[in-house]
PDB file of C-alpha atoms and ligand atoms in Angstrom:
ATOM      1  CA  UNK A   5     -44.169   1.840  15.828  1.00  0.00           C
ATOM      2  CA  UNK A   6     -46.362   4.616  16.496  1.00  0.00           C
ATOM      3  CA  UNK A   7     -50.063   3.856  15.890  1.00  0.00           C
ATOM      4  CA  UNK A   8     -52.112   6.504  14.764  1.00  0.00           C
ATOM      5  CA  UNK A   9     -54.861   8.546  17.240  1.00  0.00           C
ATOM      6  CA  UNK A  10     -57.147   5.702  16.579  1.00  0.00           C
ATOM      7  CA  UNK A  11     -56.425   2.271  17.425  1.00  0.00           C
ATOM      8  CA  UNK A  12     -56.953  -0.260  14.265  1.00  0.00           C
ATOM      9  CA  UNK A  13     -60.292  -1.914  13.884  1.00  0.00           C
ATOM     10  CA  UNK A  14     -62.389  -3.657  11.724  1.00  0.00           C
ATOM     11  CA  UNK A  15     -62.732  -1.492   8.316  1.00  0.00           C
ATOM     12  CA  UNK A  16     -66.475  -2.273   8.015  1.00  0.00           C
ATOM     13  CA  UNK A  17     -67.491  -1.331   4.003  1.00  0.00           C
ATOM     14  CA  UNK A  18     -66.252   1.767   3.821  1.00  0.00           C
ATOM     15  CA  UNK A  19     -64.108   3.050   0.766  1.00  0.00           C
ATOM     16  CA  UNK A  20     -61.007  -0.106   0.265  1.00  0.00           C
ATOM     17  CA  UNK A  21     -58.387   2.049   0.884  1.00  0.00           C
ATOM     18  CA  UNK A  22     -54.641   2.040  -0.189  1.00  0.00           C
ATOM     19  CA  UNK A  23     -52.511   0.511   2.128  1.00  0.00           C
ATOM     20  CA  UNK A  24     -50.328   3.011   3.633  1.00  0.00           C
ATOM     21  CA  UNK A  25     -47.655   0.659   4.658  1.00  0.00           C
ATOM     22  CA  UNK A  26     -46.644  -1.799   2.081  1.00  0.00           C
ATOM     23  CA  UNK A  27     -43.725  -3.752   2.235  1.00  0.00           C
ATOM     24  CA  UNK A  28     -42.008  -6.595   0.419  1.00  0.00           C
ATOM     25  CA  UNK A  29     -39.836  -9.893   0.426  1.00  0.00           C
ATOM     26  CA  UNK A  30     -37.783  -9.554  -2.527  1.00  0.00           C
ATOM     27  CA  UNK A  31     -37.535 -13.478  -3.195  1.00  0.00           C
ATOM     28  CA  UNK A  32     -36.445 -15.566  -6.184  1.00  0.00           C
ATOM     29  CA  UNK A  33     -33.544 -14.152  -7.548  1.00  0.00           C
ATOM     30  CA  UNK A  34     -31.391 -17.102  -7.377  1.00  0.00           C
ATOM     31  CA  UNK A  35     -34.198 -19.254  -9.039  1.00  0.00           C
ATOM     32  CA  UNK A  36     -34.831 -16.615 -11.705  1.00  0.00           C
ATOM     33  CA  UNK A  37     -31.019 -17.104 -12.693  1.00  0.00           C
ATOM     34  CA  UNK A  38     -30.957 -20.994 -12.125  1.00  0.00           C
ATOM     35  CA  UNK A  39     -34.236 -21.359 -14.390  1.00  0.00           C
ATOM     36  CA  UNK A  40     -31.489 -19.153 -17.454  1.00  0.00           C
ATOM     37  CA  UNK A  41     -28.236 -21.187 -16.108  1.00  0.00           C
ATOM     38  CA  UNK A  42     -26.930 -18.314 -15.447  1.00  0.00           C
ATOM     39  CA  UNK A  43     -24.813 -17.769 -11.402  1.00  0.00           C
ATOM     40  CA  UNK A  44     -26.958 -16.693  -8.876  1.00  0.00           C
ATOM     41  CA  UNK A  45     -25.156 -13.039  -8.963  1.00  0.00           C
ATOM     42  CA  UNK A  46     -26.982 -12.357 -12.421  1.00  0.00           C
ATOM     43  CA  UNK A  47     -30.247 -12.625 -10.375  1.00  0.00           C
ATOM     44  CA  UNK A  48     -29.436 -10.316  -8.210  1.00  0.00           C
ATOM     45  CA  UNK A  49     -28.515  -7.920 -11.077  1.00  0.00           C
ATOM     46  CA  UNK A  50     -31.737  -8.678 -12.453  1.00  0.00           C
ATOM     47  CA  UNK A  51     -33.692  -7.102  -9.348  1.00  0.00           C
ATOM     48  CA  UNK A  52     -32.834  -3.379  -9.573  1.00  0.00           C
ATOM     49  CA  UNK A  53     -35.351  -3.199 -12.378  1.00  0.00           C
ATOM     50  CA  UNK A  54     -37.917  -4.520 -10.293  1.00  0.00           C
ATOM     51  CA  UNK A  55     -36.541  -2.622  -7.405  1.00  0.00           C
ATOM     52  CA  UNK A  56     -36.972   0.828  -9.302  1.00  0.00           C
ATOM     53  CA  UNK A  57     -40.334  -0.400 -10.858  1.00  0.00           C
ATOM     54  CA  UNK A  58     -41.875  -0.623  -7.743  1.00  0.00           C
ATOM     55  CA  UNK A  59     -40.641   2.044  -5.648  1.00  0.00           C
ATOM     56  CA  UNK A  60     -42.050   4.346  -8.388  1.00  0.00           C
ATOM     57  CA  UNK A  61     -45.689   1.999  -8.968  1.00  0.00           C
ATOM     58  CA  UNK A  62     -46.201   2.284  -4.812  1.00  0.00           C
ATOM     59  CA  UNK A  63     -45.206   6.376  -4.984  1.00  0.00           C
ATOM     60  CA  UNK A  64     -47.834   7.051  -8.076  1.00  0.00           C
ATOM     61  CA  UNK A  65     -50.416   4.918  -5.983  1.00  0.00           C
ATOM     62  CA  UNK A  66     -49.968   7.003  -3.077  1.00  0.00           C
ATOM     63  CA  UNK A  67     -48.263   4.408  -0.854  1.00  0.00           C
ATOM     64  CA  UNK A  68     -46.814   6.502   1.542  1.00  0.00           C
ATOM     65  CA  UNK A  69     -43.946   3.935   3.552  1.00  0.00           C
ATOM     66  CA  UNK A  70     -42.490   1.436   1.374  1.00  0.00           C
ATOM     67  CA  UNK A  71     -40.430  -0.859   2.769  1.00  0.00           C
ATOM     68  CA  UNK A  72     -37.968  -3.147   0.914  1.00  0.00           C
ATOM     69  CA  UNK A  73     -36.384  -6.534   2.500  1.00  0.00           C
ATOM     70  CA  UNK A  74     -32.831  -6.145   0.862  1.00  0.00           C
ATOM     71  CA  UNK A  75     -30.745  -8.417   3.141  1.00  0.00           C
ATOM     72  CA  UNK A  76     -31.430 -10.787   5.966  1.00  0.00           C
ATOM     73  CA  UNK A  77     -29.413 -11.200   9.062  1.00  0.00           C
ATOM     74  CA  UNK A  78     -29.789 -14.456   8.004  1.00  0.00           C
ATOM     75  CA  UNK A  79     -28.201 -13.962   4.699  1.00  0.00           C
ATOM     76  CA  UNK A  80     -24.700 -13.861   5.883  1.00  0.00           C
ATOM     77  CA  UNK A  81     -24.530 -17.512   5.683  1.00  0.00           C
ATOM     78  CA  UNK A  82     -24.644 -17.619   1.802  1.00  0.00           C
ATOM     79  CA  UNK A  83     -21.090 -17.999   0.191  1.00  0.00           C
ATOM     80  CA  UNK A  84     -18.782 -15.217   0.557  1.00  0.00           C
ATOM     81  CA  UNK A  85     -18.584 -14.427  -3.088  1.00  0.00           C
ATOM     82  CA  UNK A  86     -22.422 -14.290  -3.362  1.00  0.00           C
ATOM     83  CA  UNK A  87     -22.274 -12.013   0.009  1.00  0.00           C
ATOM     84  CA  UNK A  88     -19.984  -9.598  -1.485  1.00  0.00           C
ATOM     85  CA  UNK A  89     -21.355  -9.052  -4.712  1.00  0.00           C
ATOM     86  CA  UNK A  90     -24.236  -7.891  -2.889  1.00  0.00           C
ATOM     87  CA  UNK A  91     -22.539  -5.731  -0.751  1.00  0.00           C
ATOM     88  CA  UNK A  92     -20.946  -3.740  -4.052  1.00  0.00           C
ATOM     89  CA  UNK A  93     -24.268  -3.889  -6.018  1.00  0.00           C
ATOM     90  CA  UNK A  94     -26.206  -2.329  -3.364  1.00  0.00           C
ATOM     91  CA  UNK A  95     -23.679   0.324  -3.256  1.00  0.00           C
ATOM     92  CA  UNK A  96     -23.619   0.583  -7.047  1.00  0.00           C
ATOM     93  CA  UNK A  97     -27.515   0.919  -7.177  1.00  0.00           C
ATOM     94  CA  UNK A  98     -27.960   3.071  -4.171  1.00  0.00           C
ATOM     95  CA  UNK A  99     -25.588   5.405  -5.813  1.00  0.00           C
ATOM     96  CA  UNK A 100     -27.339   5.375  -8.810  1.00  0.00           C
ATOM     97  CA  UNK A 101     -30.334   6.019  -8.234  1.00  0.00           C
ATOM     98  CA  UNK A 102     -29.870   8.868  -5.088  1.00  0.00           C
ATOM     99  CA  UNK A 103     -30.606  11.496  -7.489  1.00  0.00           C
ATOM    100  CA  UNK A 104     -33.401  10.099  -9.257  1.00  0.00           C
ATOM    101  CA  UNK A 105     -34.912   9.327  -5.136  1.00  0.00           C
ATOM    102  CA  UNK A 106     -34.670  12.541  -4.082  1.00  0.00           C
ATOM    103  CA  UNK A 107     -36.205  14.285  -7.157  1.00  0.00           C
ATOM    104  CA  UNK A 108     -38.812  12.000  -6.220  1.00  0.00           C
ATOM    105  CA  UNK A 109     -39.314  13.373  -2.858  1.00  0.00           C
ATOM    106  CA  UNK A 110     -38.740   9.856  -1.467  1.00  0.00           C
ATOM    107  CA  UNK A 111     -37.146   9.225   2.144  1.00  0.00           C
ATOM    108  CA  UNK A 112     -34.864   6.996   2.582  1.00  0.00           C
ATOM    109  CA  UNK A 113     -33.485   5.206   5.360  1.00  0.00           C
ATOM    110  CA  UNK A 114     -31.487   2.138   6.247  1.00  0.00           C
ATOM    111  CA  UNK A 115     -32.580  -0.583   8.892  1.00  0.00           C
ATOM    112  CA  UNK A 116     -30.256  -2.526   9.812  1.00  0.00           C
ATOM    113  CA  UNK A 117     -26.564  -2.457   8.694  1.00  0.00           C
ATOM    114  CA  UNK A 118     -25.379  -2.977  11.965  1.00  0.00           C
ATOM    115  CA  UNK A 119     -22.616  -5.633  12.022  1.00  0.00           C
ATOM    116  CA  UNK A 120     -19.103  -4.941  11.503  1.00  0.00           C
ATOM    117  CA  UNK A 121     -19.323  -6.926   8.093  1.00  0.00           C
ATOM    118  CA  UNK A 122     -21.330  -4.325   6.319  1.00  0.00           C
ATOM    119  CA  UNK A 123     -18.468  -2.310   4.499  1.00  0.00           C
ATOM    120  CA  UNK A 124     -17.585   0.745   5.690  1.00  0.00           C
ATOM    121  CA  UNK A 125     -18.289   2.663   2.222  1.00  0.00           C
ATOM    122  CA  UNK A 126     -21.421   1.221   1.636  1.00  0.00           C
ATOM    123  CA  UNK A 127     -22.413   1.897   5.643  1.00  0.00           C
ATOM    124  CA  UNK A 128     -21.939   5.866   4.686  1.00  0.00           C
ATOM    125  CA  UNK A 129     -23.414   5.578   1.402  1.00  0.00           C
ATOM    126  CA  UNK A 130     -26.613   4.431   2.925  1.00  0.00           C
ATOM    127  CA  UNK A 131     -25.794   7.368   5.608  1.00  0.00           C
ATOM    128  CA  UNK A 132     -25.018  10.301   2.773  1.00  0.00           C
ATOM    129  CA  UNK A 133     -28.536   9.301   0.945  1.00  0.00           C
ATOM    130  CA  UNK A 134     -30.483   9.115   4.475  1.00  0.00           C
ATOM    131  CA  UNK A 135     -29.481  12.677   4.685  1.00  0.00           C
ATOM    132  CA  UNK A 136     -29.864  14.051   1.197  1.00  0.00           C
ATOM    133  CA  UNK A 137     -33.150  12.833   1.509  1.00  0.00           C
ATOM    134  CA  UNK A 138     -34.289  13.225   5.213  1.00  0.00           C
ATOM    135  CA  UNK A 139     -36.177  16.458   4.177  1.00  0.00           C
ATOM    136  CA  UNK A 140     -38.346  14.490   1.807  1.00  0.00           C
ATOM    137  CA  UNK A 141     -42.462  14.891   2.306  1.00  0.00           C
ATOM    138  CA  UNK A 142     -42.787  11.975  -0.365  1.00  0.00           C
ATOM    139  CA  UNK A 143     -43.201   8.114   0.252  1.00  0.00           C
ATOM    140  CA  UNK A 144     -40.483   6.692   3.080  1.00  0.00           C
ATOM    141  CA  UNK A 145     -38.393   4.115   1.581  1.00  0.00           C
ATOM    142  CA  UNK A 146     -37.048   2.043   4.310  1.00  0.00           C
ATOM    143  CA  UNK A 147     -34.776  -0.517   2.911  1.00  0.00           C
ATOM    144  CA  UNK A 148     -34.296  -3.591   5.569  1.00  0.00           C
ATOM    145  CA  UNK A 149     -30.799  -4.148   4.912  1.00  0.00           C
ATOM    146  CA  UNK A 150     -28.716  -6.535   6.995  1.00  0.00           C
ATOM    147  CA  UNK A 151     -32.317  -6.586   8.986  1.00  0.00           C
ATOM    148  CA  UNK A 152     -33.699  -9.035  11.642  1.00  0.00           C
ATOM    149  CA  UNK A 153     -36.859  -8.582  13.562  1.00  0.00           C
ATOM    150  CA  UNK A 154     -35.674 -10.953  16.598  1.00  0.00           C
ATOM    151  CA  UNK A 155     -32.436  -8.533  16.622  1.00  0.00           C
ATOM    152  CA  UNK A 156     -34.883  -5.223  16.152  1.00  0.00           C
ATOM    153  CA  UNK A 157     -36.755  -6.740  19.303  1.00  0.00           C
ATOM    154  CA  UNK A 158     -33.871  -7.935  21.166  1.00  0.00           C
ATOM    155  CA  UNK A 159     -32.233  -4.426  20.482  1.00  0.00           C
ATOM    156  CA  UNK A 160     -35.912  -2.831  21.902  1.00  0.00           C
ATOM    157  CA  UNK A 161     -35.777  -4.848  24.992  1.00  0.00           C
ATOM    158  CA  UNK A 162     -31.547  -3.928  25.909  1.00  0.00           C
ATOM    159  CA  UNK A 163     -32.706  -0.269  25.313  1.00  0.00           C
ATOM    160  CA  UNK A 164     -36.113  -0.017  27.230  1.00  0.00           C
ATOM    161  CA  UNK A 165     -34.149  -2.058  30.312  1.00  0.00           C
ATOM    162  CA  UNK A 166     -30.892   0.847  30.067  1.00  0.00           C
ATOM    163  CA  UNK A 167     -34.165   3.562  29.946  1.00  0.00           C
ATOM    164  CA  UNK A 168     -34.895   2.126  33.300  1.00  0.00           C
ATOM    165  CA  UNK A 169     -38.442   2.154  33.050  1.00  0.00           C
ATOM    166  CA  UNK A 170     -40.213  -0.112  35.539  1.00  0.00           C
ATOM    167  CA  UNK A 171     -41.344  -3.580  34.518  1.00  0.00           C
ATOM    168  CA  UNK A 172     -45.062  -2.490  35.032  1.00  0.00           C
ATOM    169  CA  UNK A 173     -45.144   0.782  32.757  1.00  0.00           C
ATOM    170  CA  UNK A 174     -43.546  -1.327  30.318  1.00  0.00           C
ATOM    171  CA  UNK A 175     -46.606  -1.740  27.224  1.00  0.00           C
ATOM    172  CA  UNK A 176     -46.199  -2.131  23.909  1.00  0.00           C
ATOM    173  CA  UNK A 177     -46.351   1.764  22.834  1.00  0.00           C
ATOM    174  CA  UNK A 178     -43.665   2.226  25.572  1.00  0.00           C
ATOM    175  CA  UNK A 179     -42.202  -0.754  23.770  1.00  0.00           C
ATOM    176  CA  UNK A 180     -41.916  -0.001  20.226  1.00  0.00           C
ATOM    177  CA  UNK A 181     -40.515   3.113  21.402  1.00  0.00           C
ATOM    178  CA  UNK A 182     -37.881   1.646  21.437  1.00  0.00           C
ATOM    179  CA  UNK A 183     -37.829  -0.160  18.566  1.00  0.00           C
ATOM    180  CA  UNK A 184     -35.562   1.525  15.624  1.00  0.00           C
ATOM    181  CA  UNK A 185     -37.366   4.260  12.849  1.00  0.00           C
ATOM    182  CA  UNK A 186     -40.471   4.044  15.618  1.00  0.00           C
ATOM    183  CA  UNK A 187     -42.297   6.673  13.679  1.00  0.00           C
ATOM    184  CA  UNK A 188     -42.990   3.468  11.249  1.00  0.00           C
ATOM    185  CA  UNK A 189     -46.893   2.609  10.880  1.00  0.00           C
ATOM    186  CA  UNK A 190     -47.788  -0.956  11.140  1.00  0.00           C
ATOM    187  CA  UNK A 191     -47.239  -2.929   7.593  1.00  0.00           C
ATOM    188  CA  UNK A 192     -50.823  -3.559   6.050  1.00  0.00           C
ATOM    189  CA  UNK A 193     -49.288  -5.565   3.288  1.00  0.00           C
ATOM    190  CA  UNK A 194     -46.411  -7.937   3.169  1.00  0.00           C
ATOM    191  CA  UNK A 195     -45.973  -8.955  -0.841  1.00  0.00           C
ATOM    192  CA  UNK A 196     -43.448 -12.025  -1.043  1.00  0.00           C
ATOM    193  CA  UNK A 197     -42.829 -12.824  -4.520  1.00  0.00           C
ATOM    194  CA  UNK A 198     -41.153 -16.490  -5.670  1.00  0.00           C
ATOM    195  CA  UNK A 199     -44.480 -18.273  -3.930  1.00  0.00           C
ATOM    196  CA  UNK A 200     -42.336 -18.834  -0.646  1.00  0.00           C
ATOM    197  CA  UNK A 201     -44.961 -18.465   2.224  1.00  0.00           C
ATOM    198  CA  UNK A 202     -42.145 -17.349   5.301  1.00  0.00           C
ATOM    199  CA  UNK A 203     -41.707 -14.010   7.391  1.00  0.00           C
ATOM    200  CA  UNK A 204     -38.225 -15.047   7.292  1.00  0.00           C
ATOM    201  CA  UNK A 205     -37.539 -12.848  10.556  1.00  0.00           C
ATOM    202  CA  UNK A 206     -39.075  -9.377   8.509  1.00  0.00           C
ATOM    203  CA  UNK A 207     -40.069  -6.799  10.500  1.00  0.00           C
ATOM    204  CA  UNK A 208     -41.522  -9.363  13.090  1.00  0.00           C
ATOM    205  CA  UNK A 209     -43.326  -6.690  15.862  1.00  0.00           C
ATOM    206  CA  UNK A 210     -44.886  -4.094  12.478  1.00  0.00           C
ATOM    207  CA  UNK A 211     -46.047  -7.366  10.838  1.00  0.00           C
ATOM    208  CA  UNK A 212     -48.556  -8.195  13.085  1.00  0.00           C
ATOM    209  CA  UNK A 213     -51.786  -7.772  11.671  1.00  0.00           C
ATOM    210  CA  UNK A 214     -50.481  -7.195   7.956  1.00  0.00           C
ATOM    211  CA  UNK A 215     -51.949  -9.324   5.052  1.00  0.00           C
ATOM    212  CA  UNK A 216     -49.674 -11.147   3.076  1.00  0.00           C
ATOM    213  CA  UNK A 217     -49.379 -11.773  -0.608  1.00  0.00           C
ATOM    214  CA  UNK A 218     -47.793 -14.335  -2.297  1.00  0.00           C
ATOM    215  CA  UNK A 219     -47.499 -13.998  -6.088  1.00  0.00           C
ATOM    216  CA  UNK A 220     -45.698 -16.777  -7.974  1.00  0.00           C
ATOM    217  CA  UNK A 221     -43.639 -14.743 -10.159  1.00  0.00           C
ATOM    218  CA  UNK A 222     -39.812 -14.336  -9.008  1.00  0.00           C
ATOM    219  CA  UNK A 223     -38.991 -11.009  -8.110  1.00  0.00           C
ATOM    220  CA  UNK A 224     -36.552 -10.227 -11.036  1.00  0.00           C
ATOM    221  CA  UNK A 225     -39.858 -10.147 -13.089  1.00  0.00           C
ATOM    222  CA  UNK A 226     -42.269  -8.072 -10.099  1.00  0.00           C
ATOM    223  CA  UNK A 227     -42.799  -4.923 -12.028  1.00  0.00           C
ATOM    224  CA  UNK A 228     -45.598  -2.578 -11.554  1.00  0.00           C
ATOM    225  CA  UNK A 229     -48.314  -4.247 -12.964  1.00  0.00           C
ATOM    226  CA  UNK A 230     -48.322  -7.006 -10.378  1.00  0.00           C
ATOM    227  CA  UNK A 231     -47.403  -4.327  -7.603  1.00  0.00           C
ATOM    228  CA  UNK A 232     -50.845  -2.978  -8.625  1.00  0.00           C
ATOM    229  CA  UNK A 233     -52.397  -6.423  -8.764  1.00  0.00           C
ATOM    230  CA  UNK A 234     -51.178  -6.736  -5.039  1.00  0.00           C
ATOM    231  CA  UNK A 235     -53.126  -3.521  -3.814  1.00  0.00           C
ATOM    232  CA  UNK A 236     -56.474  -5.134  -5.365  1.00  0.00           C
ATOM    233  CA  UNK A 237     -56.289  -7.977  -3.692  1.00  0.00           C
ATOM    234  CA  UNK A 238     -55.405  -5.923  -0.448  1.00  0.00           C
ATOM    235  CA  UNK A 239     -58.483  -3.917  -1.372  1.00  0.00           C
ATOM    236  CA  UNK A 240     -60.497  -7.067  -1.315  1.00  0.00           C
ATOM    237  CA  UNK A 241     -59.360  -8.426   1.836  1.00  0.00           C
ATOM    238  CA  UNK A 242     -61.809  -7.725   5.138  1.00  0.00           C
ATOM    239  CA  UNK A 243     -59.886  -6.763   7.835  1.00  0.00           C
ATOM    240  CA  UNK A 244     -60.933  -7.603  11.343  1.00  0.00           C
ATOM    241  CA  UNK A 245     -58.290  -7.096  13.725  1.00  0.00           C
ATOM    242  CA  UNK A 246     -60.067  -9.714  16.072  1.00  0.00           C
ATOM    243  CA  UNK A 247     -63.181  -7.517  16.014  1.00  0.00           C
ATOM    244  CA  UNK A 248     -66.283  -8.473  14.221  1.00  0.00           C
ATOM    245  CA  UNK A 249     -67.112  -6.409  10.659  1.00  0.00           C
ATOM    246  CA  UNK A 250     -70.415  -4.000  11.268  1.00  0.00           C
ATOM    247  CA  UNK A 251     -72.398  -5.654   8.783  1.00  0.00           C
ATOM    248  CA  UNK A 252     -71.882  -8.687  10.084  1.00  0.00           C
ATOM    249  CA  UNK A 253     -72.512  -7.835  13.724  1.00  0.00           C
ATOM    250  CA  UNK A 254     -75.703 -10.087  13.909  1.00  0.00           C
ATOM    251  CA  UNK A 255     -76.484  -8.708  17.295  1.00  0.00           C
ATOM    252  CA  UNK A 256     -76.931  -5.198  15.966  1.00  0.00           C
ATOM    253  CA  UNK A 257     -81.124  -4.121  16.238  1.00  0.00           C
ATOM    254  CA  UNK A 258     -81.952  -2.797  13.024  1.00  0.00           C
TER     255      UNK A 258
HETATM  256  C1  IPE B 312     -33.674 -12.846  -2.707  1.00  0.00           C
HETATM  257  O1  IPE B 312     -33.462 -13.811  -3.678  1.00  0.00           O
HETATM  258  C2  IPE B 312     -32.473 -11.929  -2.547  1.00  0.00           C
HETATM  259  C3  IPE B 312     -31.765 -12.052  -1.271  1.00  0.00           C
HETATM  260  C4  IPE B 312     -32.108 -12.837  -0.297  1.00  0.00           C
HETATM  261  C5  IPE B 312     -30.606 -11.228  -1.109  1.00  0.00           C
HETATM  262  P1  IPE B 312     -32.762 -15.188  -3.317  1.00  0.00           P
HETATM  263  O2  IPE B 312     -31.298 -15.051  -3.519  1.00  0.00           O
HETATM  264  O3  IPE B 312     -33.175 -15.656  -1.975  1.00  0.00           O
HETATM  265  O4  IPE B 312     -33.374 -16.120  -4.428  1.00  0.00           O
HETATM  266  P2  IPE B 312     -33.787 -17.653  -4.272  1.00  0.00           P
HETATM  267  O5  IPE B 312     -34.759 -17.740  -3.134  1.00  0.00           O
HETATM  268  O6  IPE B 312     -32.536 -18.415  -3.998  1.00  0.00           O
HETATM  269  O7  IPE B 312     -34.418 -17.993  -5.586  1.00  0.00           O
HETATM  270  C1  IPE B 313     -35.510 -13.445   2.772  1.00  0.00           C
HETATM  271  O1  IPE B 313     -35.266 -14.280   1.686  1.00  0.00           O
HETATM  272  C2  IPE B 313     -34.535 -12.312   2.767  1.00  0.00           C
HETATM  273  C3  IPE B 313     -34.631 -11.391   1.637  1.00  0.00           C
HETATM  274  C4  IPE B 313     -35.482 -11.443   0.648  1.00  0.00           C
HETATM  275  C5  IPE B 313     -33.678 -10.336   1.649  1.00  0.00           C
HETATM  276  P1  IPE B 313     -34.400 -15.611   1.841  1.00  0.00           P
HETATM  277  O2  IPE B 313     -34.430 -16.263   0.493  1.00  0.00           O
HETATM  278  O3  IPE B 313     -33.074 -15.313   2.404  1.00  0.00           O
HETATM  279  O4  IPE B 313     -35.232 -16.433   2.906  1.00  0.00           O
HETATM  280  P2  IPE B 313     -35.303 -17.997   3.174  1.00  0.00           P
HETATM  281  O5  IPE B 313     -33.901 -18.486   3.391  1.00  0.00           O
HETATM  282  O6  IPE B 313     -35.921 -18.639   1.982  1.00  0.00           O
HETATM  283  O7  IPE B 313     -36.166 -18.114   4.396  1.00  0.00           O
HETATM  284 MG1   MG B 314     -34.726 -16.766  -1.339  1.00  0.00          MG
END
């Protein structure tokens, strides 16, 4: 994480912006196929929709980092057969939809995908589209894939001790230096469909001062509409970052 020149702040009333960092817990898949008696796996099915939806909702609203929690590191303790049909459908859809992406303009990347149980076709697959599409000026599309933020910051702290750097230089820029795609702004919104109300390990250190979202519907059904609904509510939010909003700085002499 690299924080722009100027350090975050209250926003005061100035113009709600779009958040330029939005990313989101793709939840309820399983319960979306429960609710039709249908296996789990048809759930999952069910989300590219909603994944396509809303990578092209956030890029038309001028989102500029979208990032997408795909797989947990976590998630390897679900049933084999349930593991691997993720595996091949993420490697179906990210081949897919690579051209469509980079027509788009969109950068991708891959965070994550680090144990030796990712398969080695769908590891280069995510590697092939990372470079098709590293020239990209559009939205980055970071999909958290095989992601956890304890690992990301265990990972950070193994690298910064090999860098050497003395315990007392150490801050947290020098920090999420070494954190992995540290170009990554701070998330301003985390939207968690399925009404679960957990980080579940996501991006733990660019979470920090996001807002969080949680609509009710089951992320099979997200689509753009309810993307959008999601930025309002953003829009609405005041955001303090432990500071105190101008107009309500009672202190202040007229
Ligand atoms: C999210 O949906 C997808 C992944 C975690 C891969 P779930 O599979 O967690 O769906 P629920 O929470 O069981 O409904
Ligand atoms: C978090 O959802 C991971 C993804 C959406 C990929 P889970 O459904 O795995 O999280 P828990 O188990 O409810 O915390
Ligand atoms: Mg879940």
């Amino acid at each position: 994480m690299v924080r722009a020149s100027k350090p975050p702040g209250p926003d005061g009333e100035g113009p709600r912006r779009t958040p330029r960092h939005v990313a989101c817990v793709m939840d309820g898949n399983g319960r979306w196929a429960t609710q039709r008696s249908l296996p789990r796996t048809s759930g999952h099915r069910a989300a590219e929709t909603a994944v396509i939806d809303v990578i092209e909702a956030a890029r038309s609203a001028g989102v500029g980092w979208l990032s997408l929690y795909a797989f947990s590191t976590e998630n390897w303790r679900r049933p084999n057969a349930e593991v691997d049909f993720l595996m091949r459908l993420v490697r179906r859809v990210v081949r897919k939809h690579a051209p469509l992406l980079h027509a788009r303009g969109i950068r991708c990347r891959f965070l994550g995908a680090t144990d030796p149980r990712v398969p080695a076709a769908l590891a280069r697959d995510f590697a092939d589209l990372t470079t098709l599409t590293s020239g990209n000026g559009g939205m980055t599309l970071t999909v958290a894939f095989d992601h956890g933020g304890r690992r990301d910051i265990v990972e950070a702290a193994r690298s910064l001790i090999r860098s050497g750097m003395p315990a007392d230089a150490v801050d947290e820029h020098s920090f999420a230096a070494h954190l992995p795609f540290p170009d990554t702004p701070d998330v301003d919104l985390v939207i968690r469909t399925s009404g679960e109300q957990r980080i579940s390990n996501f991006m733990l250190w660019q979470v920090a001062y996001a807002e969080w979202v949680f609509p009710p519907v089951l992320w099979p059904d997200f689509r753009a509409p309810h993307f959008l609904e999601c930025l309002h509510t953003f829009r609405r939010r005041d955001r303090r970052f432990g500071g105190v909003l101008p107009h309500q700085n009672g202190d202040r002499r007229p």
